[in-house]
XYZ file of C-alpha atoms in Angstrom:
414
model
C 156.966 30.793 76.846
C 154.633 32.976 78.223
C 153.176 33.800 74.428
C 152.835 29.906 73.819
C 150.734 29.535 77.176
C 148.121 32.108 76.600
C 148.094 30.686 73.184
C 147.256 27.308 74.579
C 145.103 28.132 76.978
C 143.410 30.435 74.223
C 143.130 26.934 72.184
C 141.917 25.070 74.876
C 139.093 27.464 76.006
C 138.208 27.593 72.498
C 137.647 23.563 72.240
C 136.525 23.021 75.713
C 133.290 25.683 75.026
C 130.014 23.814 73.930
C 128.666 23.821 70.818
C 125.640 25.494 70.833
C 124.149 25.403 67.565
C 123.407 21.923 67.536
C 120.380 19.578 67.791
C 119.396 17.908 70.921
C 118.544 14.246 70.384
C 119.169 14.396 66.724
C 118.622 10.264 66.823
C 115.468 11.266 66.924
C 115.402 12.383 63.513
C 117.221 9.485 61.930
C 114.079 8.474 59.915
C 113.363 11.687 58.601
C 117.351 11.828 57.504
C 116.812 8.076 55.879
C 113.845 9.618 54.095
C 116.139 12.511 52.568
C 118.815 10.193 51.809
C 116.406 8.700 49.520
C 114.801 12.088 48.699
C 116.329 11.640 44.746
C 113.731 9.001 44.498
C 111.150 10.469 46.735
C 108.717 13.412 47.586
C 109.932 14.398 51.330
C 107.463 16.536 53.074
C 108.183 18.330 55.700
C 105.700 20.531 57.989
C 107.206 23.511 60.077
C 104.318 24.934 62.349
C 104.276 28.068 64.287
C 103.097 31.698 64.824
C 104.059 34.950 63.580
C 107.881 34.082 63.116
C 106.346 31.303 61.084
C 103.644 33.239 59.345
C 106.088 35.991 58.102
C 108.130 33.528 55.624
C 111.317 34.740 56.008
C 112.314 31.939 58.696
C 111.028 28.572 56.929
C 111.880 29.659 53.168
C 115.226 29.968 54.763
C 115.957 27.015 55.695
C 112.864 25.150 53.049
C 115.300 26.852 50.339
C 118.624 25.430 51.594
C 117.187 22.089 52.274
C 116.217 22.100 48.705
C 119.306 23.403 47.080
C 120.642 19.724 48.724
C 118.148 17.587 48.631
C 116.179 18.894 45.196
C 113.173 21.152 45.026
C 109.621 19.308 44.609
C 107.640 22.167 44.658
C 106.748 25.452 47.074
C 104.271 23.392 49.224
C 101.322 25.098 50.863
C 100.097 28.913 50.163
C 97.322 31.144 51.270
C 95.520 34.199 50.236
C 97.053 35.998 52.938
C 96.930 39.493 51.217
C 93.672 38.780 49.881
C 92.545 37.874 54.140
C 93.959 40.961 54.949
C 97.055 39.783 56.607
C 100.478 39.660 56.462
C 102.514 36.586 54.826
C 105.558 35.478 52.162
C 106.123 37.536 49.739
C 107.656 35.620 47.140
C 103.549 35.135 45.658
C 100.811 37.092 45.532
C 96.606 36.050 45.431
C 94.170 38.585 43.734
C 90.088 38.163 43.610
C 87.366 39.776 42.457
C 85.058 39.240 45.384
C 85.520 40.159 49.217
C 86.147 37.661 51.947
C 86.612 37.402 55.337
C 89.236 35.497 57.451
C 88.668 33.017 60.465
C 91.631 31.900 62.391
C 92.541 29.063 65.110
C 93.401 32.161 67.306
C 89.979 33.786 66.846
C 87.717 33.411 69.915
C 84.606 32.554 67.277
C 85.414 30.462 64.501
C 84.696 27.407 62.745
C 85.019 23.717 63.797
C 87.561 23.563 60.654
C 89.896 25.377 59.636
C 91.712 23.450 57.037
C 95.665 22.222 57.588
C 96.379 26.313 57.380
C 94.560 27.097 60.483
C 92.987 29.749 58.278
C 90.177 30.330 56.111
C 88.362 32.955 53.669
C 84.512 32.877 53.602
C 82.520 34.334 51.336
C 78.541 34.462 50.305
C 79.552 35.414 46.694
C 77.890 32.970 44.284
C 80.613 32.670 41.736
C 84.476 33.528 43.990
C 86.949 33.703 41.908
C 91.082 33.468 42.719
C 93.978 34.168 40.847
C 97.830 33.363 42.152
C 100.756 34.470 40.773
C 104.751 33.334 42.180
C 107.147 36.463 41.635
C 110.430 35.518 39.538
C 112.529 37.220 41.813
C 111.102 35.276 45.066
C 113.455 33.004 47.164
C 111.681 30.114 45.965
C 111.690 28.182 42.504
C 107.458 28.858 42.088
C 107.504 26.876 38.954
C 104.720 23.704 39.374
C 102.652 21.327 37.434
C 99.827 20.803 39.883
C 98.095 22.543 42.458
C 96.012 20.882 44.824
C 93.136 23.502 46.581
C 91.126 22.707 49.259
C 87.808 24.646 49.692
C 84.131 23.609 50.881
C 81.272 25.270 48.904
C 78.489 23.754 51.786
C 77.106 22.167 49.001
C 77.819 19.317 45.935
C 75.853 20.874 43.545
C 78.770 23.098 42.382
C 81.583 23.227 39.452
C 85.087 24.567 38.950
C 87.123 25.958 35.847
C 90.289 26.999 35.346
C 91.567 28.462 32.097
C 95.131 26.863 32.656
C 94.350 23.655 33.914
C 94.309 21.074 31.113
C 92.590 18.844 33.736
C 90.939 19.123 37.049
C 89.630 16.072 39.032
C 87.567 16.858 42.294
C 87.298 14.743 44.882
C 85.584 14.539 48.201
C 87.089 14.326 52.373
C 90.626 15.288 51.946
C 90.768 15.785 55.625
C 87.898 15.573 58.668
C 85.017 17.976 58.483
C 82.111 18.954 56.528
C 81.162 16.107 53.813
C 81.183 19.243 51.643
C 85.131 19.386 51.628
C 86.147 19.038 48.470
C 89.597 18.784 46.847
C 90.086 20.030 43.413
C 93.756 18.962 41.377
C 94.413 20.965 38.187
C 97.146 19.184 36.510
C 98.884 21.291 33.403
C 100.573 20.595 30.474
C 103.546 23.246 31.201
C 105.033 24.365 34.370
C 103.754 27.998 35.084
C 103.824 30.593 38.003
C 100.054 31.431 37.552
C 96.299 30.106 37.624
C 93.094 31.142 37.681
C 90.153 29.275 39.301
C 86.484 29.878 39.653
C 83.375 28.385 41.599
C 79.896 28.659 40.527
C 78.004 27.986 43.292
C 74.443 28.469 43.592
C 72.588 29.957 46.509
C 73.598 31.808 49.239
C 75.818 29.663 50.871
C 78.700 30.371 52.612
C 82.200 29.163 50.252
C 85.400 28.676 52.488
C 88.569 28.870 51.227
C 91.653 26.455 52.382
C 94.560 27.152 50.923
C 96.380 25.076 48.181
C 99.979 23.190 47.927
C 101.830 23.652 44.739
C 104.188 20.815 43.213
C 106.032 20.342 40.194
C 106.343 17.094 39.497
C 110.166 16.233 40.764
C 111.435 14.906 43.710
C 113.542 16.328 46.625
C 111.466 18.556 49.515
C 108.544 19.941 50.052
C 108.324 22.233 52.546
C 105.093 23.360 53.913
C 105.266 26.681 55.983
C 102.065 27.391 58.232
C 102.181 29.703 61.275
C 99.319 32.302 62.932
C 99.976 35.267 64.247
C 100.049 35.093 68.078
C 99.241 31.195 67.740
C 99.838 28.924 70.742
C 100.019 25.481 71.240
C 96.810 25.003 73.322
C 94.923 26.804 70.491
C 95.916 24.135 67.853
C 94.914 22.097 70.079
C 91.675 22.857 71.449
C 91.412 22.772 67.486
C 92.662 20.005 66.904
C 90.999 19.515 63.325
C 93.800 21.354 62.357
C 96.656 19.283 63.448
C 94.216 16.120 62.166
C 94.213 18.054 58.415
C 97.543 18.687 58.109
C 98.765 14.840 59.072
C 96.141 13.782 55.915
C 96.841 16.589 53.993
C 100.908 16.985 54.050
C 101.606 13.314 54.995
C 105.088 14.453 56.116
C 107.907 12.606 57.656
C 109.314 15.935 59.177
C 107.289 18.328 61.919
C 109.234 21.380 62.978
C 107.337 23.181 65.573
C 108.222 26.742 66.406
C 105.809 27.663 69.244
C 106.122 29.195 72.531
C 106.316 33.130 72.181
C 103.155 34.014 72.756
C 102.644 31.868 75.911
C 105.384 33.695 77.712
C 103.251 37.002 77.237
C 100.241 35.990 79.277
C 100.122 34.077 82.473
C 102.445 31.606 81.879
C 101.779 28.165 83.700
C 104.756 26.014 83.443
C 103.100 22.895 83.959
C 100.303 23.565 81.776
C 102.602 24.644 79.242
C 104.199 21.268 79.556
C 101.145 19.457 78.699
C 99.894 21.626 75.719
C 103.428 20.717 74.106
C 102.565 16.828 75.344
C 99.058 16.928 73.499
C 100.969 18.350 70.283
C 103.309 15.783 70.221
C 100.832 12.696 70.772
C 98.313 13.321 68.304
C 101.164 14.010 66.004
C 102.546 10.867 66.478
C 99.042 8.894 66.328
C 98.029 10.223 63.589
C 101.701 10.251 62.042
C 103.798 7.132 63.451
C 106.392 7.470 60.654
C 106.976 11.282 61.328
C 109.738 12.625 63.283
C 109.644 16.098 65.497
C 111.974 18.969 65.478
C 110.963 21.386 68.580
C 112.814 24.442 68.344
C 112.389 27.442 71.361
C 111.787 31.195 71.242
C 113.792 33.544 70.552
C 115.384 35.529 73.514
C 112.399 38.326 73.274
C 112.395 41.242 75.384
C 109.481 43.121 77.159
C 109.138 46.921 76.748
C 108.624 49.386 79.325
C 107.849 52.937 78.469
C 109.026 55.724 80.560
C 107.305 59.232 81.163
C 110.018 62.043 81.764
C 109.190 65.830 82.229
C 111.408 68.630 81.301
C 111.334 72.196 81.712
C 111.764 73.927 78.348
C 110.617 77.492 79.993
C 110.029 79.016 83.230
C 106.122 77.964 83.306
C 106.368 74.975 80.794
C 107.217 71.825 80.573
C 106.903 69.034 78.031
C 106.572 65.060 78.535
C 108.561 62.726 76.684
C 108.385 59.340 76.336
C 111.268 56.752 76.378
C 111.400 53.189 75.852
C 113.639 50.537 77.884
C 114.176 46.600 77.011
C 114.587 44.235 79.800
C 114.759 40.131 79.501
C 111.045 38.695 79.401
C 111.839 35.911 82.290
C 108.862 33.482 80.955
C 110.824 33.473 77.866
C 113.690 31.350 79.813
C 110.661 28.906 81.256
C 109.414 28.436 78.354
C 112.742 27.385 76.782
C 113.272 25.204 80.252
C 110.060 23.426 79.179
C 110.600 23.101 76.093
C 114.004 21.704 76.413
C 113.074 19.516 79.103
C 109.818 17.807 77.829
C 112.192 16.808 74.715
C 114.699 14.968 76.492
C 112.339 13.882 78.920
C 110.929 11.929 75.868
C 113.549 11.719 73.488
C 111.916 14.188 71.239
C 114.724 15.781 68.848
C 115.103 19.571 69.917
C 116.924 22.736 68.521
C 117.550 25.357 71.584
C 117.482 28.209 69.483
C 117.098 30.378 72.326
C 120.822 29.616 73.832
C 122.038 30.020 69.807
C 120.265 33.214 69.335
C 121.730 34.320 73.007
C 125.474 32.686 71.962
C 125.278 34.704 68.130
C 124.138 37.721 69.789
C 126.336 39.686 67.858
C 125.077 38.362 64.267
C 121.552 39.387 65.563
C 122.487 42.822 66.857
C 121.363 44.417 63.507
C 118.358 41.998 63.138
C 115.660 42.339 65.480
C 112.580 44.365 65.102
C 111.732 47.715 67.082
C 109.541 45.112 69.345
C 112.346 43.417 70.057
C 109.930 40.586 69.733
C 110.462 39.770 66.336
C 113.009 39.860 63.626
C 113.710 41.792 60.400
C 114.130 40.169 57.305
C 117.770 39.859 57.824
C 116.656 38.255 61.555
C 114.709 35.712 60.074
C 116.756 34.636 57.240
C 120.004 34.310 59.542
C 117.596 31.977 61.765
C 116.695 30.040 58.985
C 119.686 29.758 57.929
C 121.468 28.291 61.730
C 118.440 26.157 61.569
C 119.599 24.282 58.360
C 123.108 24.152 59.681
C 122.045 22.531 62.798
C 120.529 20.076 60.584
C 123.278 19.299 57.990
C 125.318 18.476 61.089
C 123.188 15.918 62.803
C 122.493 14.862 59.085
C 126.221 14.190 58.615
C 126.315 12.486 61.721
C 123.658 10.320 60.797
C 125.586 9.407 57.246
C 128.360 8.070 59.454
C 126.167 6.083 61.786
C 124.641 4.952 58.528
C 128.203 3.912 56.620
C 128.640 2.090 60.277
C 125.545 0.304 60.804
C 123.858 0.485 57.155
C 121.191 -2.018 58.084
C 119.693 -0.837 61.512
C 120.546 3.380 60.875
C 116.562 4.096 59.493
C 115.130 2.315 62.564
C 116.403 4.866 65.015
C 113.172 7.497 65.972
């Protein structure tokens, strides 16, 4: 008797604990879910936003590569030169050039009015740039496409474009607010490939910006567009706000994941002000992008490091200083979740608390963080992406059900 009772109560303590790994107001993202129902038939784009854990890779082509595997693969999305700017970024492609560039950034104190929906861009006073991208066969993602789309502004009209590969291009003007100079060039081909080549000739001495490109191969299912900063914030995109503006004309998606909110809690965190960056986010999302719905996520559970200065005696006269390094809780981490958390429900904004699931699967991340204990390894980040897409297929599968219930009203549910 006494076996069966602790077995019971075993049982019941199991069932009666929370689920954690779920998503908060997942009604929220009904319309997004009616939009991958029909994603056989349809291009779904979907925008995940963020800083370093975003900029890395490893996190969104986790979960961009499951999503996929379900709902069918339309193409890699957005890519940047970010080996070419000097910076770190996916690794399943690589960008070459023959000229030198510089990189401006929505986190840079000087920059640009526009940045282009990347929040980064190369410049360069090279007559005639030239780039050259290549998708590795052994990357996570399918880099097959059909057409790339590039975004660039030569501060001028009077310039061409060639590609080698292309069998067409067609340029055409104000693909998103700026410069009338904004061009956007599409080079459709004849063949799906894993490579181009591209080149300006641009006379004068004018500065050339670079934007980025998206990459699609001509079937439906997801694309996934991945575009984070390191140490971005939310009042950064939107004291920028050109950026947030590009990326709603650019990506048209009916999914925005936004993973944001490490960085603020390692400066003077403001709770309130905090609140109302998120707010600012969230409303010119949603005027420039009715149809879209919003996945906010929280920060991981970082730690702050403290290092330590202890003297021994190695001889009678001598001693020698060593250094040791301690990890304690970053407390602004928790308010920042607390915000976070609470704006969403406060507004019935769909949210994913990964901070409680990376707290409640502490033992799966053990091996996975970095020596910062700020970010994650590869492993980190993958595991991450991968709880992020589970999270999803549930509230997905709850949606079929509300769906097989209710088939007419089940898409008009934000």
């Amino acid at each position: 008797m006494a076996a069966v009772l602790v077995l019971l109560l075993t049982t019941f303590a199991t069932y009666a604990q929370p689920q954690v790994n779920v998503i908060q107001q997942d009604t929220a993202l009904y319309r997004a879910f009616e939009s991958l129902y029909h994603a056989d038939s349809n291009v779904v784009s979907i925008l995940h936003l963020g800083d370093s854990h975003v900029q890395a890779g490893y996190f969104p082509l986790a979960t961009a590569s499951l999503l996929q595997q379900q709902f069918g693969y339309a193409g890699r999305g957005y890519v940047f030169p970010y080996n070419v700017a000097g910076t770190n970024g996916p690794e399943d492609y690589r960008w070459n050039s023959t000229v030198r560039w510089t990189m401006e950034r929505v986190i840079d104190r000087y920059k640009p009015p526009v940045l282009g929906p990347g929040a980064i861009a190369m410049q360069t006073l090279v007559q005639a740039p030239a780039l050259s991208f290549a998708g590795k066969q052994d990357g996570m993602m399918d880099n097959n496409f059909r057409k790339v789309t590039l975004f660039y502004d030569a501060a001028t009209d009077n310039n061409t474009i060639s590609s080698p590969d292309a069998a067409q291009i067609t340029v055409t003007g104000t693909p998103f607010p700026g410069t009338p100079t904004i061009k956007m060039a599409t080079l459709d081909f004849l063949q799906t490939s894993q490579t181009f080549q591209v080149r300006w000739d641009n006379p004068g001495n004018l500065p050339f910006r670079f934007y980025g490109a998206v990459l699609q191969n001509g079937r439906n299912g997801v694309l996934y567009h991945s575009v984070g900063i390191n140490g971005a914030m939310y009042q950064q995109y939107n004291d920028l706000n050109s950026v947030l503006l590009a990326q709603m004309a650019v990506f048209h998606p009916r999914l925005v994941i936004i993973s944001l909110g490490t960085n603020e809690a390692y400066g003077r965190f403001d709770p309130l002000a905090f609140r109302e960056e998120i707010d600012k986010t969230v409303q010119l999302i949603r005027e420039q992008a009715p149809a879209a719905s919003i996945l906010l996520t929280t920060p991981p559970d970082c730690m702050r490091a403290v290092k330590k200065a202890v003297r021994k005696k190695i001889s009678k006269k001598k001693y020698r200083t060593y250094y040791t390094t301690s990890y304690y809780p970053n407390p602004y981490i928790a308010m920042a979740t607390q915000q976070i958390t609470g704006y969403a429900r406060q507004h019935g904004i769909a949210c994913w608390n990964f901070n409680a699931v990376n707290k409640a699967e502490a033992g799966r991340f053990a091996g996975g963080w970095a020596p910062d204990h700020i970010h994650f390894s590869t492993k980190g980040y993958q595991l991450q992406g991968q709880l992020l897409y589970e999270a999803l297929q549930q509230s997905y599968n709850q949606y079929l059900q509300v769906k097989k219930k209710n088939p007419v009203n089940s898409d008009d549910r934000r």
